[in-house]
Tab-separated table of C-alpha atoms in Angstrom:
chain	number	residue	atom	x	y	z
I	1	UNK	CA	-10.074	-7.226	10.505
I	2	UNK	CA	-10.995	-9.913	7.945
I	3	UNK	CA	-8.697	-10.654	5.163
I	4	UNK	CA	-10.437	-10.376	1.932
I	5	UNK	CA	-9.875	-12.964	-0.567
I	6	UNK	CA	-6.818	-12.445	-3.380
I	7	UNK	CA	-8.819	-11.523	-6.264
I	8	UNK	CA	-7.266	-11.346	-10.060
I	9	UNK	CA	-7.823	-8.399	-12.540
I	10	UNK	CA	-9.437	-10.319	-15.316
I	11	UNK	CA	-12.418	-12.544	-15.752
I	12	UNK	CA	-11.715	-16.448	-15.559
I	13	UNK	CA	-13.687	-16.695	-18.853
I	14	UNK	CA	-11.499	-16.202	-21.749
I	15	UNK	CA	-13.693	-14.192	-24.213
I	16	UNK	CA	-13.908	-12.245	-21.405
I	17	UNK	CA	-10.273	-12.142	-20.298
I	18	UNK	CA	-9.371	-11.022	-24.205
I	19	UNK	CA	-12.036	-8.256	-24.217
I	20	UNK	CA	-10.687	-6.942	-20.724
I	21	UNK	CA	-6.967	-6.942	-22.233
I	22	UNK	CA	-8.422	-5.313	-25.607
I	23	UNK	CA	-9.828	-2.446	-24.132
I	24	UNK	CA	-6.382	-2.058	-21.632
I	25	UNK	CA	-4.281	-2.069	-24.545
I	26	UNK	CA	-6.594	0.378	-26.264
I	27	UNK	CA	-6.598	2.904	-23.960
I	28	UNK	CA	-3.146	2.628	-23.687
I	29	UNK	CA	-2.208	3.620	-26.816
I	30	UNK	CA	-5.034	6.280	-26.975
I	31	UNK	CA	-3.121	7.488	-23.966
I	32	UNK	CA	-0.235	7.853	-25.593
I	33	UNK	CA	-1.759	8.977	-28.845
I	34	UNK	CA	-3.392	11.566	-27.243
I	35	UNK	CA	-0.016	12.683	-24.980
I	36	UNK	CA	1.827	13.355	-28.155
I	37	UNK	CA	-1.829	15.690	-29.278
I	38	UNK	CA	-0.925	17.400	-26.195
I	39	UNK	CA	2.641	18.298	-26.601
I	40	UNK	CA	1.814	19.261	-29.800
I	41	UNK	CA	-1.481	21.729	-29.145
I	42	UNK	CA	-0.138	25.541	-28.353
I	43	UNK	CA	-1.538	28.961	-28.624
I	44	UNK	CA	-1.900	28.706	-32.471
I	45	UNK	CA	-3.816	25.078	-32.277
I	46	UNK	CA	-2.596	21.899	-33.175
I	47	UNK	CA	0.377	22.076	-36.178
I	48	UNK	CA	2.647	19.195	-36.075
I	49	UNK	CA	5.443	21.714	-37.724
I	50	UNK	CA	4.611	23.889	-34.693
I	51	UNK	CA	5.414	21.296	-32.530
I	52	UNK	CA	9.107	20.649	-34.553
I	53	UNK	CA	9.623	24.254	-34.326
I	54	UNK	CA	9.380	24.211	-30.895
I	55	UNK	CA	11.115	20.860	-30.190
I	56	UNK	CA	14.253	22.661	-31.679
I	57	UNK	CA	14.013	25.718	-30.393
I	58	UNK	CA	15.741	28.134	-28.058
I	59	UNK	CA	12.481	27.796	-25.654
I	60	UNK	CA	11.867	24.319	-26.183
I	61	UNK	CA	12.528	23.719	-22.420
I	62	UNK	CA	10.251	26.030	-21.283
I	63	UNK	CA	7.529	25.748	-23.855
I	64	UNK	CA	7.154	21.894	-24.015
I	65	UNK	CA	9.179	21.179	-20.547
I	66	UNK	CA	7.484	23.455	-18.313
I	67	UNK	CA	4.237	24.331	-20.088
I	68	UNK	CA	2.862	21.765	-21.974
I	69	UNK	CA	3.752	18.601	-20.574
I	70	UNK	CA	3.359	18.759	-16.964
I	71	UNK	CA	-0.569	19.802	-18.020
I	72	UNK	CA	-0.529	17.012	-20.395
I	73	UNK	CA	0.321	14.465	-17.739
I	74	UNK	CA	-1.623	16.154	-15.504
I	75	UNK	CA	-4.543	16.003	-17.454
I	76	UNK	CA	-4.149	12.235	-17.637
I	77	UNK	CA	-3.709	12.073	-13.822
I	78	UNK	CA	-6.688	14.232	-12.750
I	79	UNK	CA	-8.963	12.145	-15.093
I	80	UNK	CA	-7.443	8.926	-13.755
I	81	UNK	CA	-8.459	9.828	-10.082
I	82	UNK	CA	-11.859	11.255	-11.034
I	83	UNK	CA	-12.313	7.764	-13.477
I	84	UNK	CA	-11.330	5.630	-9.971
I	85	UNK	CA	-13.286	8.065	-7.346
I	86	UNK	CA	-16.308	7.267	-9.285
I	87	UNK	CA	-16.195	3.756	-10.557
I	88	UNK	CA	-15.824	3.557	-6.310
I	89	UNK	CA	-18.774	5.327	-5.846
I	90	UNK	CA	-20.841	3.860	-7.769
I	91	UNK	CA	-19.784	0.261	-6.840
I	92	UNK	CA	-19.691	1.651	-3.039
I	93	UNK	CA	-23.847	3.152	-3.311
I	94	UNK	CA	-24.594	0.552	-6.056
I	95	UNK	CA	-26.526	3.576	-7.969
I	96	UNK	CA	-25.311	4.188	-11.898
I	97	UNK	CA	-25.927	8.124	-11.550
I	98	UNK	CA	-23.260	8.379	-8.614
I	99	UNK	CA	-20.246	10.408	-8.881
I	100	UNK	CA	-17.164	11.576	-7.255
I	101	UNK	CA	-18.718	14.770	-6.073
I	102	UNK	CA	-21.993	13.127	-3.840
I	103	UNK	CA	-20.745	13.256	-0.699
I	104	UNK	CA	-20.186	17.092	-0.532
I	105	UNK	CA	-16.908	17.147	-1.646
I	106	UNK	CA	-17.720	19.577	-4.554
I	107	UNK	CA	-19.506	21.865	-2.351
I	108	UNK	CA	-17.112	22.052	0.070
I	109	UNK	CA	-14.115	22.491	-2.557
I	110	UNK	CA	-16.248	25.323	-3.495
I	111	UNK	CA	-16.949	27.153	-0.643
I	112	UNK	CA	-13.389	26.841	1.006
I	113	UNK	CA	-12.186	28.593	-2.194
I	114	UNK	CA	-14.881	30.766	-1.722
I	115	UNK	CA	-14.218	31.751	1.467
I	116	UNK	CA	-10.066	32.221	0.850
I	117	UNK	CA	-11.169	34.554	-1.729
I	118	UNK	CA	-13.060	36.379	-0.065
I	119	UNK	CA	-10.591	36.729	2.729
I	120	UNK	CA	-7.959	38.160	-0.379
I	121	UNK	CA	-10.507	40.796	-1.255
I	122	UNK	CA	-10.458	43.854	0.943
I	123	UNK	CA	-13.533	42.315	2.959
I	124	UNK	CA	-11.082	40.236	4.919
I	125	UNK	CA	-7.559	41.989	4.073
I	126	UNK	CA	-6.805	41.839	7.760
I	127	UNK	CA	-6.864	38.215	7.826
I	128	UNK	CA	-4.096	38.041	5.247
I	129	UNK	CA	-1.451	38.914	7.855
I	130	UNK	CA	-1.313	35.186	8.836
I	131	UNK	CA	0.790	33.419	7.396
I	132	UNK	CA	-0.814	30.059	6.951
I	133	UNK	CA	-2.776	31.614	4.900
I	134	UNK	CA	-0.599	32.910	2.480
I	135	UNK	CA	1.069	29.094	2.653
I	136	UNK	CA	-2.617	27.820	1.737
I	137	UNK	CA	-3.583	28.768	-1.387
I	138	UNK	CA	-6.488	28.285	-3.153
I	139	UNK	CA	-5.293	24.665	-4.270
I	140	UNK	CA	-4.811	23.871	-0.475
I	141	UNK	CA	-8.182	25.514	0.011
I	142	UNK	CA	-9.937	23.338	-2.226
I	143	UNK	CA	-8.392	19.922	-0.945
I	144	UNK	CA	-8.883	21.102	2.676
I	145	UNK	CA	-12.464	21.965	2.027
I	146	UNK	CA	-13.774	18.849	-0.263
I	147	UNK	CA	-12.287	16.333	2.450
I	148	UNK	CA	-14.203	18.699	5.265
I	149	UNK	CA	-17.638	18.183	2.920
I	150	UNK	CA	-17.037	14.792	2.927
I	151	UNK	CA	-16.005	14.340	6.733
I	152	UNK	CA	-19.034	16.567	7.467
I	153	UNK	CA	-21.542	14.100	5.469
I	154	UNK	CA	-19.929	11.132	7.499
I	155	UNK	CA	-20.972	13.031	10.718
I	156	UNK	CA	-24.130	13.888	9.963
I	157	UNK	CA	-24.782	10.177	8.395
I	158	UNK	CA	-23.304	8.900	11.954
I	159	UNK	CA	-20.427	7.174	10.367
I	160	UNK	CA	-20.855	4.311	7.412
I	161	UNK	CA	-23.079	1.925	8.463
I	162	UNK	CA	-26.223	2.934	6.001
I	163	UNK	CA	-25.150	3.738	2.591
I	164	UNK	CA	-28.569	5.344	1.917
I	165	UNK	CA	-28.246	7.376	5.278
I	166	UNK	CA	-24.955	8.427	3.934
I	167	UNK	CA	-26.273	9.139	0.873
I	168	UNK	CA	-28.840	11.726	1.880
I	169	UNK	CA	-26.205	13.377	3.846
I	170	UNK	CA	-23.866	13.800	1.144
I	171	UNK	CA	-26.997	15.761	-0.900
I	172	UNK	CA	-27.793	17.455	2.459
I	173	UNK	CA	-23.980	18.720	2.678
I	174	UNK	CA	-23.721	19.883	-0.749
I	175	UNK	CA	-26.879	21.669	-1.123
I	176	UNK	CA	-25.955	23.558	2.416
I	177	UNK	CA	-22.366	24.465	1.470
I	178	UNK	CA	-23.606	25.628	-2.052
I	179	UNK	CA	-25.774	27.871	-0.311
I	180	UNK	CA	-23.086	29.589	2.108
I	181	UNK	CA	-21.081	29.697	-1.355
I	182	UNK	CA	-23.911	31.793	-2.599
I	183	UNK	CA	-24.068	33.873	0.358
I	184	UNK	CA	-20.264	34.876	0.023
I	185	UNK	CA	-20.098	35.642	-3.365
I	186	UNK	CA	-23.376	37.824	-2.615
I	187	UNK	CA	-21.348	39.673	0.146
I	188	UNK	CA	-18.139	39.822	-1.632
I	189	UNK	CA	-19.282	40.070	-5.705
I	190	UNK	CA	-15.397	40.184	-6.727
I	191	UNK	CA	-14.774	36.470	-5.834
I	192	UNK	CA	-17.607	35.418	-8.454
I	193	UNK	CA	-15.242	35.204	-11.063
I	194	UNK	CA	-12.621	33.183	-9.307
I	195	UNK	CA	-15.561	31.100	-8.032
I	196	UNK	CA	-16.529	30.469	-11.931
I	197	UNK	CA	-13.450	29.779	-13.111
I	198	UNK	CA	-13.483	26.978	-10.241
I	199	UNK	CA	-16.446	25.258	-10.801
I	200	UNK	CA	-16.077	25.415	-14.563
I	201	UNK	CA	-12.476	23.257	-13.860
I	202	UNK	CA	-9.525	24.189	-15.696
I	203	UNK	CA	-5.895	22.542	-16.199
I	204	UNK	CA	-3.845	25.597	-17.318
I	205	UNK	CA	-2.500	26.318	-14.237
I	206	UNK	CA	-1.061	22.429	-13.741
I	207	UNK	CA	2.443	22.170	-12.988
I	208	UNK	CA	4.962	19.573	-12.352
I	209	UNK	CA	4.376	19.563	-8.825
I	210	UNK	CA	0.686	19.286	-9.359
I	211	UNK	CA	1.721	15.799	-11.778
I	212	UNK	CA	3.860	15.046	-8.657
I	213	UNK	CA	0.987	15.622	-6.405
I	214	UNK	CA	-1.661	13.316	-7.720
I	215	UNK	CA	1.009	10.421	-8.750
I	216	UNK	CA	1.528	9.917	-5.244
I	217	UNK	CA	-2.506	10.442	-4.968
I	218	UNK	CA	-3.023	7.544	-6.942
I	219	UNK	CA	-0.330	5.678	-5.501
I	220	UNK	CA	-1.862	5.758	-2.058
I	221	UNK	CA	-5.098	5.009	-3.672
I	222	UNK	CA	-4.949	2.349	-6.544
I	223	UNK	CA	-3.899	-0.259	-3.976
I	224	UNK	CA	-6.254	-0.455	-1.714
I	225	UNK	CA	-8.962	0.536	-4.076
I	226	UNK	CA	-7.949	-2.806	-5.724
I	227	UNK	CA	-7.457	-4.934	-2.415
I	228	UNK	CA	-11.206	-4.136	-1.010
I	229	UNK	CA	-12.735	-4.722	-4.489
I	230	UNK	CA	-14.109	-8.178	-3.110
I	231	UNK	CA	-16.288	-5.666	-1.100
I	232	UNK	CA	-17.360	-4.186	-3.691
I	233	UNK	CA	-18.324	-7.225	-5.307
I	234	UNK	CA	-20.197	-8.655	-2.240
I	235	UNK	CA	-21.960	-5.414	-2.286
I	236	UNK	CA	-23.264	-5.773	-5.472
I	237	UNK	CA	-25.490	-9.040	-4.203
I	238	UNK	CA	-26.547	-7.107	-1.265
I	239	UNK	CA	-25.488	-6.130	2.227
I	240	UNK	CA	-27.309	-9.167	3.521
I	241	UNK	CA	-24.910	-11.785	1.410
I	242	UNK	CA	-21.582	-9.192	2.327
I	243	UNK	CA	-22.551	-9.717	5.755
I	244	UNK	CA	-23.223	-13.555	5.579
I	245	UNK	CA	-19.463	-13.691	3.996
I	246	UNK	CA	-18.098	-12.779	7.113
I	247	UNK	CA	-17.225	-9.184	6.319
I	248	UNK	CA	-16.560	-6.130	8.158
I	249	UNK	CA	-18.768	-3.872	5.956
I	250	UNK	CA	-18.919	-1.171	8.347
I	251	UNK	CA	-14.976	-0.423	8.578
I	252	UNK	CA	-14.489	-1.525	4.627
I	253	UNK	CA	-17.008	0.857	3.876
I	254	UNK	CA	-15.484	3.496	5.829
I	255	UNK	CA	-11.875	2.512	4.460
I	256	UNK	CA	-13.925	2.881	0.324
I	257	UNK	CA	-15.266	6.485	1.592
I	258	UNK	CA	-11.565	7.424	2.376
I	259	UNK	CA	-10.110	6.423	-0.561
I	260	UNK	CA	-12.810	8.166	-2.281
I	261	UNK	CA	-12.404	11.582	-0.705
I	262	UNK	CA	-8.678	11.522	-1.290
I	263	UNK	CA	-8.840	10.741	-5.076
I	264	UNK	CA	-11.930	13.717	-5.434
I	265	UNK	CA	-10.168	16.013	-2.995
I	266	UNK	CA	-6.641	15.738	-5.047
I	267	UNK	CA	-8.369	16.000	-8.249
I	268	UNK	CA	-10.494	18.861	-7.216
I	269	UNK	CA	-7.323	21.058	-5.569
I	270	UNK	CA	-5.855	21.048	-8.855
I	271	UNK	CA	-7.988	21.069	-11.631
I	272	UNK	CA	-11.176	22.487	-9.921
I	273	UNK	CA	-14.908	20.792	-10.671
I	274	UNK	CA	-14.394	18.599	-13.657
I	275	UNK	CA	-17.798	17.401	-14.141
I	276	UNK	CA	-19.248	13.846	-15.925
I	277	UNK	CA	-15.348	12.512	-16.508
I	278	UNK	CA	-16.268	10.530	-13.102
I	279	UNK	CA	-19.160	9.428	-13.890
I	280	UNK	CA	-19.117	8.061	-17.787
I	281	UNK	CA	-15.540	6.688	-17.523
I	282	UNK	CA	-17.015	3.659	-15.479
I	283	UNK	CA	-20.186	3.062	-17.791
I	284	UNK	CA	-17.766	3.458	-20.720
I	285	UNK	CA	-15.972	0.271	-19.431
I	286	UNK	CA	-19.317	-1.364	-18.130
I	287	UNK	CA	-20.641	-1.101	-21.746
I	288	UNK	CA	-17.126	-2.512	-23.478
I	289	UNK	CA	-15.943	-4.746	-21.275
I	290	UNK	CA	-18.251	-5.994	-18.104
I	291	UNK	CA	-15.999	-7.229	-15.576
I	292	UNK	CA	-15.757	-7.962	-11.666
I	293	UNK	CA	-15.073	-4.291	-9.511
I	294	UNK	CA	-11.343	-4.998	-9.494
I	295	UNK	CA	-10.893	-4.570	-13.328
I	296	UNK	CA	-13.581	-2.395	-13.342
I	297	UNK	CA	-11.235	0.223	-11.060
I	298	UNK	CA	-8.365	-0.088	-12.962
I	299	UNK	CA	-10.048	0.406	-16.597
I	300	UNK	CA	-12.411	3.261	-14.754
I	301	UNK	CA	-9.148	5.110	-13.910
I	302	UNK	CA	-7.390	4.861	-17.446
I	303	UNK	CA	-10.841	5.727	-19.221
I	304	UNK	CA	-10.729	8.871	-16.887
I	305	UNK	CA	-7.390	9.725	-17.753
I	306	UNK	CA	-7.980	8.938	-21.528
I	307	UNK	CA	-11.101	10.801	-21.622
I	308	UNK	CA	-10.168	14.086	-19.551
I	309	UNK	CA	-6.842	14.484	-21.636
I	310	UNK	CA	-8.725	14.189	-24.816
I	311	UNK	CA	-11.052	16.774	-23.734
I	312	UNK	CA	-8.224	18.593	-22.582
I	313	UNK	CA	-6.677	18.726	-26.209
I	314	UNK	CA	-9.798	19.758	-27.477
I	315	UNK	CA	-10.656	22.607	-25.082
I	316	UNK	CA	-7.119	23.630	-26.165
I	317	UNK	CA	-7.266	23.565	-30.031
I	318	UNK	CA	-10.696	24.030	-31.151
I	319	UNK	CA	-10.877	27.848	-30.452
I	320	UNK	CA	-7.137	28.314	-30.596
I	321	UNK	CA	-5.524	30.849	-29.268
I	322	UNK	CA	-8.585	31.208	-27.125
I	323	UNK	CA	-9.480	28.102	-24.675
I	324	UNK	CA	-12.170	26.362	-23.486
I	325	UNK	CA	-12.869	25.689	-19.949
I	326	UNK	CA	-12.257	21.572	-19.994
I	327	UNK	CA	-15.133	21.318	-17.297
I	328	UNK	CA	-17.456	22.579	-20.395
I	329	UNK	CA	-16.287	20.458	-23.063
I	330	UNK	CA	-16.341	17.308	-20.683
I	331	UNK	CA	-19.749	18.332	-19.692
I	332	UNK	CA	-20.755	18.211	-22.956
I	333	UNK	CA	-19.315	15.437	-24.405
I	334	UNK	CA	-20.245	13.465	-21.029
I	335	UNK	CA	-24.086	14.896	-21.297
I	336	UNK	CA	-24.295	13.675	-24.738
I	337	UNK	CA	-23.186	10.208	-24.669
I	338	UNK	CA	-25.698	9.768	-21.475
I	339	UNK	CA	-28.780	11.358	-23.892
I	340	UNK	CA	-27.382	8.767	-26.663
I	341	UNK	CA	-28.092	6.076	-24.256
I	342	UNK	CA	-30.831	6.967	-23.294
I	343	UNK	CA	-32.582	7.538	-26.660
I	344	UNK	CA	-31.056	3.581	-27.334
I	345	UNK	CA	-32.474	2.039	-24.305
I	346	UNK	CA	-36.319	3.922	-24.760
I	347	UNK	CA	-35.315	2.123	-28.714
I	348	UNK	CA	-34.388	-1.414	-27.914
């Protein structure tokens, strides 16, 4: 396999370089800033002498130890892999509208829970004697089923070799699975609401070993991300010039598409369909600080992280002590900073 040239994180240029370390060191601290929001948001909103009371008290363990930092963090962590997944996809199709969910993962997500759910109800009770099953759960489900919709799309696209073949199959995937999704919750109405609460995404139900989970996620992932962004790069002047460099597309594409589906089928398992986080976080950093695809990854993944967690603390304080559904509030910040762009580039 062809070695692809070391490549450094920031631009030779030096107005560049400071602008890439500028925005690093800003998310950084709105990472932080916005950790210390979330240990301090509870079921009566966001009160700073809340958060005192419950630093000293006799349930401070459990409260901030068990409860509201492990969804903090894992907040942070979901956002970071859905930032990466689609800063890689749309480096990988070269198409400013893609997103971590276009290869079917969503869809399959979906329908796997779907399908577990239905198996719960008393439709499928019989099934629940296995015990796999019972081991699966619907987090299992979901991380089982997004890599299947994605592993399906690669089938039906005949491998990686056509980006735009691949493409297609990705829509074809998710519009079919969507449709069996339908079809179950038609059969079985009582795993609509589950379904909902799914594709609206939610981080309540994070847990330490969900933190745990997509740390070594990102791990796996970060690293090579970073090491074929040279790819990514030669992609960017067209498959003709990648090829004429000497490089494997075929296998470096299918390697991308991997790394892909494990950041969006982690993400998914836990957190459910968190929509737009994926696919702002990388024009966010396009917009602030244009860079080559290996920057672009790294600042994609904190932006992700920065900008789920905030809309985490939001969903979590604005209505207090009822909660948002994150998915909704990132859908709706995400929709309108897209419309706000828009209206600026019909203006300029």
């Amino acid at each position: 396999m062809t070695r692809l040239a070391p490549d450094t994180l920031f631009s030779p240029h030096g107005a560049a370089r400071r602008q890439q370390r500028r925005l690093l060191l800003i998310l950084l601290a709105m990472a932080m800033l916005l950790c210390a929001a979330g240990l301090a948001v509870g079921s009566e909103g966001f009160s700073i002498g809340r958060l005192i009371v419950d630093l000293v008290g006799p349930q401070a363990s459990l409260i901030l130890g068990e409860i509201r930092a492990p969804r903090t963090l894992g907040a942070l962590a979901v956002g970071a892999l859905l930032g990466l997944a689609g800063a890689l996809a749309q480096a990988l199709f070269r198409n400013p509208l893609a997103d971590p969910f276009l290869l079917g993962s969503a869809s399959g997500a979906s329908l796997a829970v779907v399908a577990l759910l239905a198996l719960a109800s008393g439709a499928g009770a019989g099934w629940l004697s296995a015990p796999w099953l019972f081991g699966l759960g619907l987090s299992g489900a979901a991380f089982i089923g997004a890599l299947g919709g994605v592993l399906l799309a690669l089938v039906l696209a005949r491998g990686a070799q056509h980006s735009l073949r691949l493409l297609l199959a990705g829509v074809i995937v998710g519009m079919v699975l969507s449709a069996v999704g339908d079809l179950l919750g038609a059969w079985v109405p009582e795993v609509l609401r589950g379904r909902q609460a799914f594709l609206l995404g939610t981080t309540a139900y994070l847990s330490w070993t969900s933190v745990g989970l997509m740390g070594i996620a990102l791990l796996l992932c970060l690293p090579p991300a970073l090491r074929l962004s040279r790819l990514l790069d030669a992609l960017s002047l067209g498959e003709d010039a990648a090829i004429s460099l000497g490089l494997p597309i075929t296998r470096l594409r299918m390697a991308l598409v991997a790394v892909l589906a494990l950041c969006t089928g982690v993400a998914v398992a836990q957190a459910g369909l968190v929509a737009f986080v994926g696919l702002v976080a990388p024009h966010l950093v396009r917009r602030y600080a244009p860079s080559a695809s290996s920057f672009l990854l790294l600042a994609s993944a904190l932006t992700g992280g920065v900008l789920l967690l905030a809309a985490d603390v939001l969903a979590r304080g604005l209505i207090a002590p009822r909660e948002l559904p994150v998915g909704v509030v990132t859908a709706l910040l995400g929709g309108i900073y897209l419309l706000v762009l828009m209206h600026r580039g019909r203006t300029a």
